[in-house]
mmCIF file of N, CA and C in Angstrom:
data_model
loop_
_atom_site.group_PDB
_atom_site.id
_atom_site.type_symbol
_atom_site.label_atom_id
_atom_site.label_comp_id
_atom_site.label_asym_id
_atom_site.label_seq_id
_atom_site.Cartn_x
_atom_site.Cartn_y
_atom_site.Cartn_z
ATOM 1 N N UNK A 41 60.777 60.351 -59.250
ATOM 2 C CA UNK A 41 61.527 59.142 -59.498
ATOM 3 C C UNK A 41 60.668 57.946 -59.067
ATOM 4 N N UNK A 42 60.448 57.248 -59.925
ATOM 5 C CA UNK A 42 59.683 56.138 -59.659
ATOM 6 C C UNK A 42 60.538 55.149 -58.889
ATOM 7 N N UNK A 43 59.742 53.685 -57.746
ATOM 8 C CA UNK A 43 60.244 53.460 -56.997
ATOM 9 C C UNK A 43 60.935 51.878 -57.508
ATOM 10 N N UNK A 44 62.563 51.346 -57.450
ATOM 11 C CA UNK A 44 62.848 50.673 -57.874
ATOM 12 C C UNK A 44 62.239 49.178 -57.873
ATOM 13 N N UNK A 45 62.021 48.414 -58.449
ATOM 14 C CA UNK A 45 60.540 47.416 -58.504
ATOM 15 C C UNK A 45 61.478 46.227 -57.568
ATOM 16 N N UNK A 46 62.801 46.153 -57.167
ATOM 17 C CA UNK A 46 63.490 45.056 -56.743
ATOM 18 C C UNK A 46 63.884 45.509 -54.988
ATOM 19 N N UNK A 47 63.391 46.695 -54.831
ATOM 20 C CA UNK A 47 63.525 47.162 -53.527
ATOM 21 C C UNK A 47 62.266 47.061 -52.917
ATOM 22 N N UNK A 48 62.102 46.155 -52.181
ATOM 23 C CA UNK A 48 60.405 45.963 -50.719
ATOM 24 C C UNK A 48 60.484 47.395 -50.507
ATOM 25 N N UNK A 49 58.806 47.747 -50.058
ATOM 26 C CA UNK A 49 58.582 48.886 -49.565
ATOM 27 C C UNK A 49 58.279 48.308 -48.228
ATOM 28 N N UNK A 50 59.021 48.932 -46.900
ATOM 29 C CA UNK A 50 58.319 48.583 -45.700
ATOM 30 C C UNK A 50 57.801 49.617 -45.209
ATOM 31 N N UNK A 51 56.667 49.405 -44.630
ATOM 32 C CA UNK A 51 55.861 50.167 -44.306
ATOM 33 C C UNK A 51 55.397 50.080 -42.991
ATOM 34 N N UNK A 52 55.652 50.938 -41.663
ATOM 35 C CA UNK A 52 55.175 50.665 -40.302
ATOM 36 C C UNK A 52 53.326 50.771 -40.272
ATOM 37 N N UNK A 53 53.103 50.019 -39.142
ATOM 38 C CA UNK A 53 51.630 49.761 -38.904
ATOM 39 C C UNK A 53 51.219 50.591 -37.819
ATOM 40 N N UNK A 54 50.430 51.391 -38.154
ATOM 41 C CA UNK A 54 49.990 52.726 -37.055
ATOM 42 C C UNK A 54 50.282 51.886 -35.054
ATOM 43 N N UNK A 55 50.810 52.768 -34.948
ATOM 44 C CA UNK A 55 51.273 52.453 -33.557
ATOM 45 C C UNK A 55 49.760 51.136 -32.416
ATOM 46 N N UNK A 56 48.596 51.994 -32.805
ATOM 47 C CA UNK A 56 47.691 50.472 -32.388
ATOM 48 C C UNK A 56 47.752 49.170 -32.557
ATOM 49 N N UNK A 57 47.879 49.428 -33.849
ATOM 50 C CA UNK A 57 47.685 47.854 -34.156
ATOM 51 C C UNK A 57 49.373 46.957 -34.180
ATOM 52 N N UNK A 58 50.622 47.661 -34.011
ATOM 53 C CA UNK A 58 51.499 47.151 -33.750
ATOM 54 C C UNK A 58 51.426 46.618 -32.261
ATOM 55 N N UNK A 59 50.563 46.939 -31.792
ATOM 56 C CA UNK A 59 50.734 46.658 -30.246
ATOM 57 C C UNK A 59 49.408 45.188 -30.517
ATOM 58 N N UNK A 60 49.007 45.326 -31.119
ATOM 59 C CA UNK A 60 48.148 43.851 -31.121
ATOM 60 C C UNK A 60 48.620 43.355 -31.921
ATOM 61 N N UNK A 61 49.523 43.264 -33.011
ATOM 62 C CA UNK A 61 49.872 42.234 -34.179
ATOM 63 C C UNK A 61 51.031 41.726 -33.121
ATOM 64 N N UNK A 62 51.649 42.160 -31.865
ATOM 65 C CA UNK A 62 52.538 41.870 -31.377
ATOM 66 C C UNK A 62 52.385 41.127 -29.780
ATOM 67 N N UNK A 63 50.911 41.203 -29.643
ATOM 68 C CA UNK A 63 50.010 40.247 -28.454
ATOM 69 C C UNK A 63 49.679 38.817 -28.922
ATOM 70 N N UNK A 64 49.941 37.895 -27.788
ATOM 71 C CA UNK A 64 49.436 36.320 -28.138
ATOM 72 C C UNK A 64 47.951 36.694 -28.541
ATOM 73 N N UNK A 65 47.526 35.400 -28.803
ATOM 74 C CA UNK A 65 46.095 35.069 -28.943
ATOM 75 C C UNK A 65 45.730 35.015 -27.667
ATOM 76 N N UNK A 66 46.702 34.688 -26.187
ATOM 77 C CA UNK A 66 45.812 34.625 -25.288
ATOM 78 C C UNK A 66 45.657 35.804 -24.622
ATOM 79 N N UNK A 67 46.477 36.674 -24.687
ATOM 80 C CA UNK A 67 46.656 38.116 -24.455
ATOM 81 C C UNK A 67 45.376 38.772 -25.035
ATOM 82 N N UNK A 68 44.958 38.779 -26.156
ATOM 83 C CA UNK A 68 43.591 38.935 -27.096
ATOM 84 C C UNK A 68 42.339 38.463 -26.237
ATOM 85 N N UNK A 69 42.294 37.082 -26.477
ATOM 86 C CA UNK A 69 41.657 36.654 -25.701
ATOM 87 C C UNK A 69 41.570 37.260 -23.862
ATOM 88 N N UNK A 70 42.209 37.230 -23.423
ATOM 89 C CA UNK A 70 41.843 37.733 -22.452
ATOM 90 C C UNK A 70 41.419 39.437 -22.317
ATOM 91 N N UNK A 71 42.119 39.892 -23.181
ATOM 92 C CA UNK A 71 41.572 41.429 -23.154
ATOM 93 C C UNK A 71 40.332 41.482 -23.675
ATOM 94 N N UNK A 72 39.382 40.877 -24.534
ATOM 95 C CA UNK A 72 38.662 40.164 -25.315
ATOM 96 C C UNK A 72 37.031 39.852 -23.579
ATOM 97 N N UNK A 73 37.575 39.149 -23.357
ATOM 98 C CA UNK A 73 36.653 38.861 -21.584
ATOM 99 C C UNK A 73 36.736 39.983 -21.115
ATOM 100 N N UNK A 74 38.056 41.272 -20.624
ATOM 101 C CA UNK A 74 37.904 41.982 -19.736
ATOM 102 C C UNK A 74 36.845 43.077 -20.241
ATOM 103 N N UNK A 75 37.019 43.334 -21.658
ATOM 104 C CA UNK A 75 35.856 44.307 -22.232
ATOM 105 C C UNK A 75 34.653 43.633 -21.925
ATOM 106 N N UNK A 76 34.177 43.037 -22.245
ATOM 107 C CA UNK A 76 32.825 42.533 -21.822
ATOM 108 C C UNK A 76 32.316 42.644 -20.770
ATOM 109 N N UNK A 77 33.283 41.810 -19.699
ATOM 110 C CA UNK A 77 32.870 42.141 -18.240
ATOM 111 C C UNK A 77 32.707 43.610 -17.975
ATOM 112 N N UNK A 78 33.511 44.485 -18.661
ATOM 113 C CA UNK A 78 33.425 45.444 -17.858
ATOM 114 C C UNK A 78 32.346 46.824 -18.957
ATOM 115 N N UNK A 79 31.850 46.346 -19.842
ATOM 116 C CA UNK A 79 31.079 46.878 -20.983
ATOM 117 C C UNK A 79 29.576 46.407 -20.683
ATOM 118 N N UNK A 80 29.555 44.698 -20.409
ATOM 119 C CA UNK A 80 28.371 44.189 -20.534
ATOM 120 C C UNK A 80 27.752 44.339 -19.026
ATOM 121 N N UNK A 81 28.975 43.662 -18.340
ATOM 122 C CA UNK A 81 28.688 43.947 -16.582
ATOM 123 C C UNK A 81 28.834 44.561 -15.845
ATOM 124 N N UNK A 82 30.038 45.579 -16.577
ATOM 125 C CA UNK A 82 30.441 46.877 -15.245
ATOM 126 C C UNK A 82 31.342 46.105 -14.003
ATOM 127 N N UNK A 83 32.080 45.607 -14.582
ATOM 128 C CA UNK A 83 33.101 44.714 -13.559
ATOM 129 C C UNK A 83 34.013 44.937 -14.285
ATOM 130 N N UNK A 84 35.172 45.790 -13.544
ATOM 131 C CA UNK A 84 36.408 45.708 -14.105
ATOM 132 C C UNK A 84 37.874 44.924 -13.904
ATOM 133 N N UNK A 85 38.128 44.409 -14.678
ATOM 134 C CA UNK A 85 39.140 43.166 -14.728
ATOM 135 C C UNK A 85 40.624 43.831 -15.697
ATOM 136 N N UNK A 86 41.650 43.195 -14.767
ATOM 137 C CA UNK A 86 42.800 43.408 -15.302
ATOM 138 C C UNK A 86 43.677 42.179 -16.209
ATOM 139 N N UNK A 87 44.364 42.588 -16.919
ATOM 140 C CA UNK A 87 44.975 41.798 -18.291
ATOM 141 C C UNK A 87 46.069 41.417 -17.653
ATOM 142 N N UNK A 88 46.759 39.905 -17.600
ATOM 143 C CA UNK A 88 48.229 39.682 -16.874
ATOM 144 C C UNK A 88 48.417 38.295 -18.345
ATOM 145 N N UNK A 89 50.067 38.826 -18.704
ATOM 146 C CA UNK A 89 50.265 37.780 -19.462
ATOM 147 C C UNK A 89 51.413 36.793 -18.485
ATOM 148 N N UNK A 90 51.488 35.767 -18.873
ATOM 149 C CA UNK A 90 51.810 34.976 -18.173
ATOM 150 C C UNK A 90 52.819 34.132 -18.936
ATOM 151 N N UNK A 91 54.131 33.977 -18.314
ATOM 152 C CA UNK A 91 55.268 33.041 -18.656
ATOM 153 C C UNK A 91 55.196 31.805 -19.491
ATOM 154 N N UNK A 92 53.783 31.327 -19.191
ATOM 155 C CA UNK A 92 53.609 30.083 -19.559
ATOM 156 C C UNK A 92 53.305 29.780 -20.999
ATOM 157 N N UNK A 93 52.747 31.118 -21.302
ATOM 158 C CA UNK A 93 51.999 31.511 -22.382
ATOM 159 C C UNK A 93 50.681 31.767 -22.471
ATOM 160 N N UNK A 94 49.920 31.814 -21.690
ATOM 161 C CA UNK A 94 48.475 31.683 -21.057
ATOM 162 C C UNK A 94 48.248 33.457 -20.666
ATOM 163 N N UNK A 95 47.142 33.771 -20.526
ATOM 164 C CA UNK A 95 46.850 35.050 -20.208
ATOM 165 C C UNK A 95 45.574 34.412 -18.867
ATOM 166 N N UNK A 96 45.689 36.015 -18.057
ATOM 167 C CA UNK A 96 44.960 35.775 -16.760
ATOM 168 C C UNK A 96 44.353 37.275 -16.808
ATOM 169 N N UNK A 97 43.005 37.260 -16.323
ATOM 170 C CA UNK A 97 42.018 37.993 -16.077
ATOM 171 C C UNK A 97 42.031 38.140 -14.729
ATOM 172 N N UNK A 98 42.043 38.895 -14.240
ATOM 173 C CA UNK A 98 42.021 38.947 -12.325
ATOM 174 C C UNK A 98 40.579 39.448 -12.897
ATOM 175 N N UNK A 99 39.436 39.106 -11.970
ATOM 176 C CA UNK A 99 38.003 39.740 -11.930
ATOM 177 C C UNK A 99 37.780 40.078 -10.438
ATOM 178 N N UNK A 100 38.094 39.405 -9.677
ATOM 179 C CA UNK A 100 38.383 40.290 -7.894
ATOM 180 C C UNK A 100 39.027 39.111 -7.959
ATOM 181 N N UNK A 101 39.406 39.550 -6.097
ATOM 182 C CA UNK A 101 40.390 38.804 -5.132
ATOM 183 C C UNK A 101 39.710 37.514 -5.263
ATOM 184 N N UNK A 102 40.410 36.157 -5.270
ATOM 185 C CA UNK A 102 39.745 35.438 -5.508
ATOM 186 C C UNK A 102 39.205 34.591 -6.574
ATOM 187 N N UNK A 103 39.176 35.377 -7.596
ATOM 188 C CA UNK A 103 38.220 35.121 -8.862
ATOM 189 C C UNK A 103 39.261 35.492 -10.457
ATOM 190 N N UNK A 104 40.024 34.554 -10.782
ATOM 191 C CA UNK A 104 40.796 34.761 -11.706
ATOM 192 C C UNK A 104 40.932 33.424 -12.605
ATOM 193 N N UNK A 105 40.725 34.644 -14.131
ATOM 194 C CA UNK A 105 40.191 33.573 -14.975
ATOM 195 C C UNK A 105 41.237 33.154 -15.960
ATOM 196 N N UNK A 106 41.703 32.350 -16.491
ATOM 197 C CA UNK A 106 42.921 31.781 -17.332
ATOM 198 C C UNK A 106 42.176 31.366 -18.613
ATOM 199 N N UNK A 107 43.351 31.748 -19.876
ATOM 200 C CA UNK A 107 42.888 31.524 -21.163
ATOM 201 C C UNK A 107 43.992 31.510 -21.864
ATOM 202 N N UNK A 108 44.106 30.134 -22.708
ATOM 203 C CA UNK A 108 45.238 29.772 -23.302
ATOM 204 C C UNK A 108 44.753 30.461 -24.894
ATOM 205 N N UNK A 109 44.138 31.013 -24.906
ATOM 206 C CA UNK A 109 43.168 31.843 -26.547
ATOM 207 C C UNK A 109 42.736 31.474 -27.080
ATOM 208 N N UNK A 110 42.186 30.079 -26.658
ATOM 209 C CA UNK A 110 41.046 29.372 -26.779
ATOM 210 C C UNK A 110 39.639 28.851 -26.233
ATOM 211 N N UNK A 111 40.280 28.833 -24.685
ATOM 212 C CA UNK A 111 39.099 28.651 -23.949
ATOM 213 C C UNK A 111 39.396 29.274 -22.361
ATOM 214 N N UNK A 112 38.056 29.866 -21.450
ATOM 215 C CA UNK A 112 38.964 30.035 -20.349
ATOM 216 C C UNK A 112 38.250 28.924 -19.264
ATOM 217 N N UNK A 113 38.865 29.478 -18.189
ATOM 218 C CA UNK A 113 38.723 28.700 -16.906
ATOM 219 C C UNK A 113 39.292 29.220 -15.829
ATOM 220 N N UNK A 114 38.588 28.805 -14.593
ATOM 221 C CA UNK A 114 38.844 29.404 -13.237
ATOM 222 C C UNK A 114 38.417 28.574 -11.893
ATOM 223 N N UNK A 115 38.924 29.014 -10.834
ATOM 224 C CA UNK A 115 38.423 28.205 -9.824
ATOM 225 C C UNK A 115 36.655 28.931 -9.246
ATOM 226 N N UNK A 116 35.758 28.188 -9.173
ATOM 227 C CA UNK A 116 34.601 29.156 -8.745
ATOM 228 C C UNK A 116 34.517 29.134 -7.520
ATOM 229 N N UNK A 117 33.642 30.293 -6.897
ATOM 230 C CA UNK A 117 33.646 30.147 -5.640
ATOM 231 C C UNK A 117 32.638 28.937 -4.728
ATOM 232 N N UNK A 118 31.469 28.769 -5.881
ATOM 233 C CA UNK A 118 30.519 27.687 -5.636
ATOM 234 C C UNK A 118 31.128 26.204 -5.203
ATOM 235 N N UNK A 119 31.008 26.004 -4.405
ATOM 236 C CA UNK A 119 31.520 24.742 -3.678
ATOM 237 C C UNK A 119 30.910 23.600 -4.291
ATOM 238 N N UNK A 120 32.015 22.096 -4.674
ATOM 239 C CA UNK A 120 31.809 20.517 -5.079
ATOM 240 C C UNK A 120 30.882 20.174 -3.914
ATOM 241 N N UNK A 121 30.479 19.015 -4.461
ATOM 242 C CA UNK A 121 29.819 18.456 -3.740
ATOM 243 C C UNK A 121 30.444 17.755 -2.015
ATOM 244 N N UNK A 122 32.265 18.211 -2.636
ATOM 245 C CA UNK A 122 33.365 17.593 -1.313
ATOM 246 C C UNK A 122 33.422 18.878 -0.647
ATOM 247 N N UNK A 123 32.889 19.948 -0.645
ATOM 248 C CA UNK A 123 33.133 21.369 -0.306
ATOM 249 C C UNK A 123 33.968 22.246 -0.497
ATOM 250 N N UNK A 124 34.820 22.244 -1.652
ATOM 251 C CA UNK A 124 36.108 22.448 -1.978
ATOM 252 C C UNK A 124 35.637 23.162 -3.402
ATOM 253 N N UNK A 125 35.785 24.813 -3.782
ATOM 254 C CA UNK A 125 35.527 25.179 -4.795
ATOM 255 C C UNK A 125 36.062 24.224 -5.938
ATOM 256 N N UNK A 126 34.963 24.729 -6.864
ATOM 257 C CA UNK A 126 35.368 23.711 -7.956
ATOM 258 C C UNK A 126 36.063 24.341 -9.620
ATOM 259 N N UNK A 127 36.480 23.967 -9.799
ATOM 260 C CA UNK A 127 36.681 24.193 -11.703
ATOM 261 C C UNK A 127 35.732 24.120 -12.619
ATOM 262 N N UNK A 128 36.069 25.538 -13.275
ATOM 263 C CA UNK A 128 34.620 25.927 -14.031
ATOM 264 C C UNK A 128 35.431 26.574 -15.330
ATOM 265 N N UNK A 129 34.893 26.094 -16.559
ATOM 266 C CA UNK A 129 35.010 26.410 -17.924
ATOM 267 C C UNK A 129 33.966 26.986 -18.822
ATOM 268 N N UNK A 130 34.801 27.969 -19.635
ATOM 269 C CA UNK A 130 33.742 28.402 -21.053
ATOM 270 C C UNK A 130 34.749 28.266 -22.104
ATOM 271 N N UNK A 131 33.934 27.729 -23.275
ATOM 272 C CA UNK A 131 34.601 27.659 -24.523
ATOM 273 C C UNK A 131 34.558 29.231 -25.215
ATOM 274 N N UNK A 132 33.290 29.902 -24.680
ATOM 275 C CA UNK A 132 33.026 31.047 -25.726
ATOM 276 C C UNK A 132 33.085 31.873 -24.740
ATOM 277 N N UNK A 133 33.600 33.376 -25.573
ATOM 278 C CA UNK A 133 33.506 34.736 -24.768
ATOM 279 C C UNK A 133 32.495 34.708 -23.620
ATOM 280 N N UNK A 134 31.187 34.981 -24.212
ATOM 281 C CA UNK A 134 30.263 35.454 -23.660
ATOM 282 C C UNK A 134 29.831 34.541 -22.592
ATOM 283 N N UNK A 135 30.105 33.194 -23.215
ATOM 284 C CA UNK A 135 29.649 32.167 -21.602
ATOM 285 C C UNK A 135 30.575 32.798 -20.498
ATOM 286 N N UNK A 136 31.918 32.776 -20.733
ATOM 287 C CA UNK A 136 32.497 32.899 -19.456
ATOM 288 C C UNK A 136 32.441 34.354 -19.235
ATOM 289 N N UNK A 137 31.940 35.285 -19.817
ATOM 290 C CA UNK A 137 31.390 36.568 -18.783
ATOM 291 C C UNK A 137 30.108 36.535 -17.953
ATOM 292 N N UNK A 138 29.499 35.710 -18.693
ATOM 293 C CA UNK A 138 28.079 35.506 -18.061
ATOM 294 C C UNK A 138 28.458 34.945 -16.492
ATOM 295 N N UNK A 139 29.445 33.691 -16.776
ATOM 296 C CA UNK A 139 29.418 32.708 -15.242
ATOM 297 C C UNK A 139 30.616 33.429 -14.658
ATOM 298 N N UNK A 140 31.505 34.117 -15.272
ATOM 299 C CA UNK A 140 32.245 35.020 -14.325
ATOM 300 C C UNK A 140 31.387 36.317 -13.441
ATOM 301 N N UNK A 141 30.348 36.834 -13.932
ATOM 302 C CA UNK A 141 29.293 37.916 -13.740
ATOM 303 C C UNK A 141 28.798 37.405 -12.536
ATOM 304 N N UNK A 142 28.418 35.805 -13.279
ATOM 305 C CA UNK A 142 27.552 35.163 -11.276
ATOM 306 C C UNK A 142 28.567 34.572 -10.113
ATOM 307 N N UNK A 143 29.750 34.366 -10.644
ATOM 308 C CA UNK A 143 30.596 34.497 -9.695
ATOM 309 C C UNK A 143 31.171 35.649 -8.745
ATOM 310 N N UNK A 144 31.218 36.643 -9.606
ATOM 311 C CA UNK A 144 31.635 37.825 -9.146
ATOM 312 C C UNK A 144 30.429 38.119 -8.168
ATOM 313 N N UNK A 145 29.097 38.236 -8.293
ATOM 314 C CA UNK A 145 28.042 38.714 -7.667
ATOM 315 C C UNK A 145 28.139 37.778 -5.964
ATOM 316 N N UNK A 146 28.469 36.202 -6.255
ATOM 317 C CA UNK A 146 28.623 35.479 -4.850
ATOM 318 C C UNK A 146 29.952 36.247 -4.589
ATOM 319 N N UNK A 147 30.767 36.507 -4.905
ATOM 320 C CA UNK A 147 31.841 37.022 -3.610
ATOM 321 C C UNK A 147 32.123 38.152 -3.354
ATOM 322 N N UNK A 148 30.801 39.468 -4.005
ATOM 323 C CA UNK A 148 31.006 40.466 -3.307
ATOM 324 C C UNK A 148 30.005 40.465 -2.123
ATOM 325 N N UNK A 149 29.381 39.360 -1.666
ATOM 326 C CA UNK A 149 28.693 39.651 -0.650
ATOM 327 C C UNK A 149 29.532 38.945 0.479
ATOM 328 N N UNK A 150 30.157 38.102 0.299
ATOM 329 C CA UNK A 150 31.671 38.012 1.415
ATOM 330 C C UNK A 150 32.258 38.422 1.644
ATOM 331 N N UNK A 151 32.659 38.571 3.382
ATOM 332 C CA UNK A 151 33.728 39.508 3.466
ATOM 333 C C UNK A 151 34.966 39.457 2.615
ATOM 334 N N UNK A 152 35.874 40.307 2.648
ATOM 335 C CA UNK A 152 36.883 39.721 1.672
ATOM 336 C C UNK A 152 38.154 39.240 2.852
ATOM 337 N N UNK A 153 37.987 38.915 4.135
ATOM 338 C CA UNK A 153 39.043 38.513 4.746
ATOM 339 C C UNK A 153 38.602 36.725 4.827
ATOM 340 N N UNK A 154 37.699 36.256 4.501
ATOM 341 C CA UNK A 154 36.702 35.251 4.119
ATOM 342 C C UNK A 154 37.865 34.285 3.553
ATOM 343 N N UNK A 155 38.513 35.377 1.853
ATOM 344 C CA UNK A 155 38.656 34.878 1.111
ATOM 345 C C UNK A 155 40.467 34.704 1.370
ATOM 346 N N UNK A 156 40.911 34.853 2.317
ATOM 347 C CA UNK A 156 42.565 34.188 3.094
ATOM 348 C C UNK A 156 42.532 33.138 3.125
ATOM 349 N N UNK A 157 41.301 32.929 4.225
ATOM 350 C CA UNK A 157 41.298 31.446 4.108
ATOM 351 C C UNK A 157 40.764 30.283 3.256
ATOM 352 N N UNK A 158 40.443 30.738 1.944
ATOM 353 C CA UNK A 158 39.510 29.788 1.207
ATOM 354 C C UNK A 158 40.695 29.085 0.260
ATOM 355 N N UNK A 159 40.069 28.361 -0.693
ATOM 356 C CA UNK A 159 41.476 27.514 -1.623
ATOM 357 C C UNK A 159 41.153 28.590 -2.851
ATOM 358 N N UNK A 160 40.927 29.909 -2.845
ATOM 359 C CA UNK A 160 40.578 30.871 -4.084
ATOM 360 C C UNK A 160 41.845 30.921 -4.781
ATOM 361 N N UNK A 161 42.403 31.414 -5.708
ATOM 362 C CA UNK A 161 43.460 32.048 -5.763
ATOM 363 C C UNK A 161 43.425 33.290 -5.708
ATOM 364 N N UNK A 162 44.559 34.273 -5.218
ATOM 365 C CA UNK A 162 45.069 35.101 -4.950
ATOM 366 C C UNK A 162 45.859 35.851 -6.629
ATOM 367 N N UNK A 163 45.561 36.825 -6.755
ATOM 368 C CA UNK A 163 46.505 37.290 -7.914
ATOM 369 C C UNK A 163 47.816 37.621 -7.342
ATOM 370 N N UNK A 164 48.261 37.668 -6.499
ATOM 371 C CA UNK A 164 49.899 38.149 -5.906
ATOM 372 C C UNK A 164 50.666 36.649 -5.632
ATOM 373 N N UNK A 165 49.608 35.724 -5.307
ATOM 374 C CA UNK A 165 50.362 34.237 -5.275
ATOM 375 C C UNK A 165 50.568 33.690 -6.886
ATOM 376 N N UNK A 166 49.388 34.159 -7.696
ATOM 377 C CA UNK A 166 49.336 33.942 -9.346
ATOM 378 C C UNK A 166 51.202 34.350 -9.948
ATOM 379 N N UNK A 167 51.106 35.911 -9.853
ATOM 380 C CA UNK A 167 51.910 36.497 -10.531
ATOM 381 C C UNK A 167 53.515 36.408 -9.537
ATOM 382 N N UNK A 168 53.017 35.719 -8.481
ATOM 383 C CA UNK A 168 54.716 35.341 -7.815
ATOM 384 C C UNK A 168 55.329 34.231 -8.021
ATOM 385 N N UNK A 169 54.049 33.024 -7.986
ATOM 386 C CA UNK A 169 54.667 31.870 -8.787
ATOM 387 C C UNK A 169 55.099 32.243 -10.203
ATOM 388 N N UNK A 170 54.777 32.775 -11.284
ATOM 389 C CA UNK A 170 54.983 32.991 -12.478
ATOM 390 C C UNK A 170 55.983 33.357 -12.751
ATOM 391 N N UNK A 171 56.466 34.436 -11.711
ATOM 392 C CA UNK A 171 57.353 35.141 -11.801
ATOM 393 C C UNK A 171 58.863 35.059 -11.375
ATOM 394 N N UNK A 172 59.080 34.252 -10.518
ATOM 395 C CA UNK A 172 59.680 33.763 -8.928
ATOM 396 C C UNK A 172 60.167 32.267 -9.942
ATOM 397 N N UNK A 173 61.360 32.179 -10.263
ATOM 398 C CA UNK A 173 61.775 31.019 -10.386
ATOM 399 C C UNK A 173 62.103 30.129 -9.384
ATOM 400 N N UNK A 174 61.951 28.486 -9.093
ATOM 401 C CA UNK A 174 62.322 27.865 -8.367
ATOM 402 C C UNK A 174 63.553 27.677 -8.017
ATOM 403 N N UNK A 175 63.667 27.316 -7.133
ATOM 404 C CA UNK A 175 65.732 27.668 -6.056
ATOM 405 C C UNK A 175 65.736 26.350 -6.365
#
């Protein structure tokens, strides 16, 4: 029986790719950085989507990178000229694995109790503000 020409055929999308036709761009994007880092550099980084709409890369304690699926950014550990880590951007993949790579390399040689007291962010303060509505 041939199939009636006024009835749509729907058709499901193999279980993979429903799971990415159904991820932001920044979700992409950030999964997008964590392969690299952890393909190109051997640093493994975790995927957090975020309320805001923004996706976050944890790369260590400390070192977490934000991407609206266009560009990312993070606090570095390299200190302003006021001594106060500074804000650091890449437009493209590969830049910000590269300067996430030399970031990562300065703060595994710090202790990591170092990094309590620094203005780093924390991924548990990240994902509690996000999460944690205001009273």
């Amino acid at each position: 029986m041939a199939p009636d020409a006024n009835i749509p055929v729907v058709r499901q999308l193999p279980e993979e790719f429903q799971e990415a036709a159904e991820q932001s761009p920044a979700v992409r994007h950030a999964e997008d950085l964590a392969a690299v880092l952890d393909d190109v550099h051997g640093i493994p980084a975790d995927v957090h989507e975020l309320r805001s709409g923004n996706a976050l890369v944890s790369v260590s304690p400390g070192l977490l990178a934000y991407t609206d699926g266009e560009s990312f950014w993070w606090t570095s550990p390299e200190l302003s000229g006021a001594g106060a880590p500074a804000l650091s951007s890449a437009s493209t993949l590969l830049v910000a694995a590269e300067q996430l790579a030399a970031h990562y390399a300065i703060l595994r040689v710090r202790p990591a109790a170092s990094l309590l007291d620094s203005e780093l962010p924390l991924l548990a303060d990240v994902i509690l503000a996000d999460r944690v509505a205001p009273s």
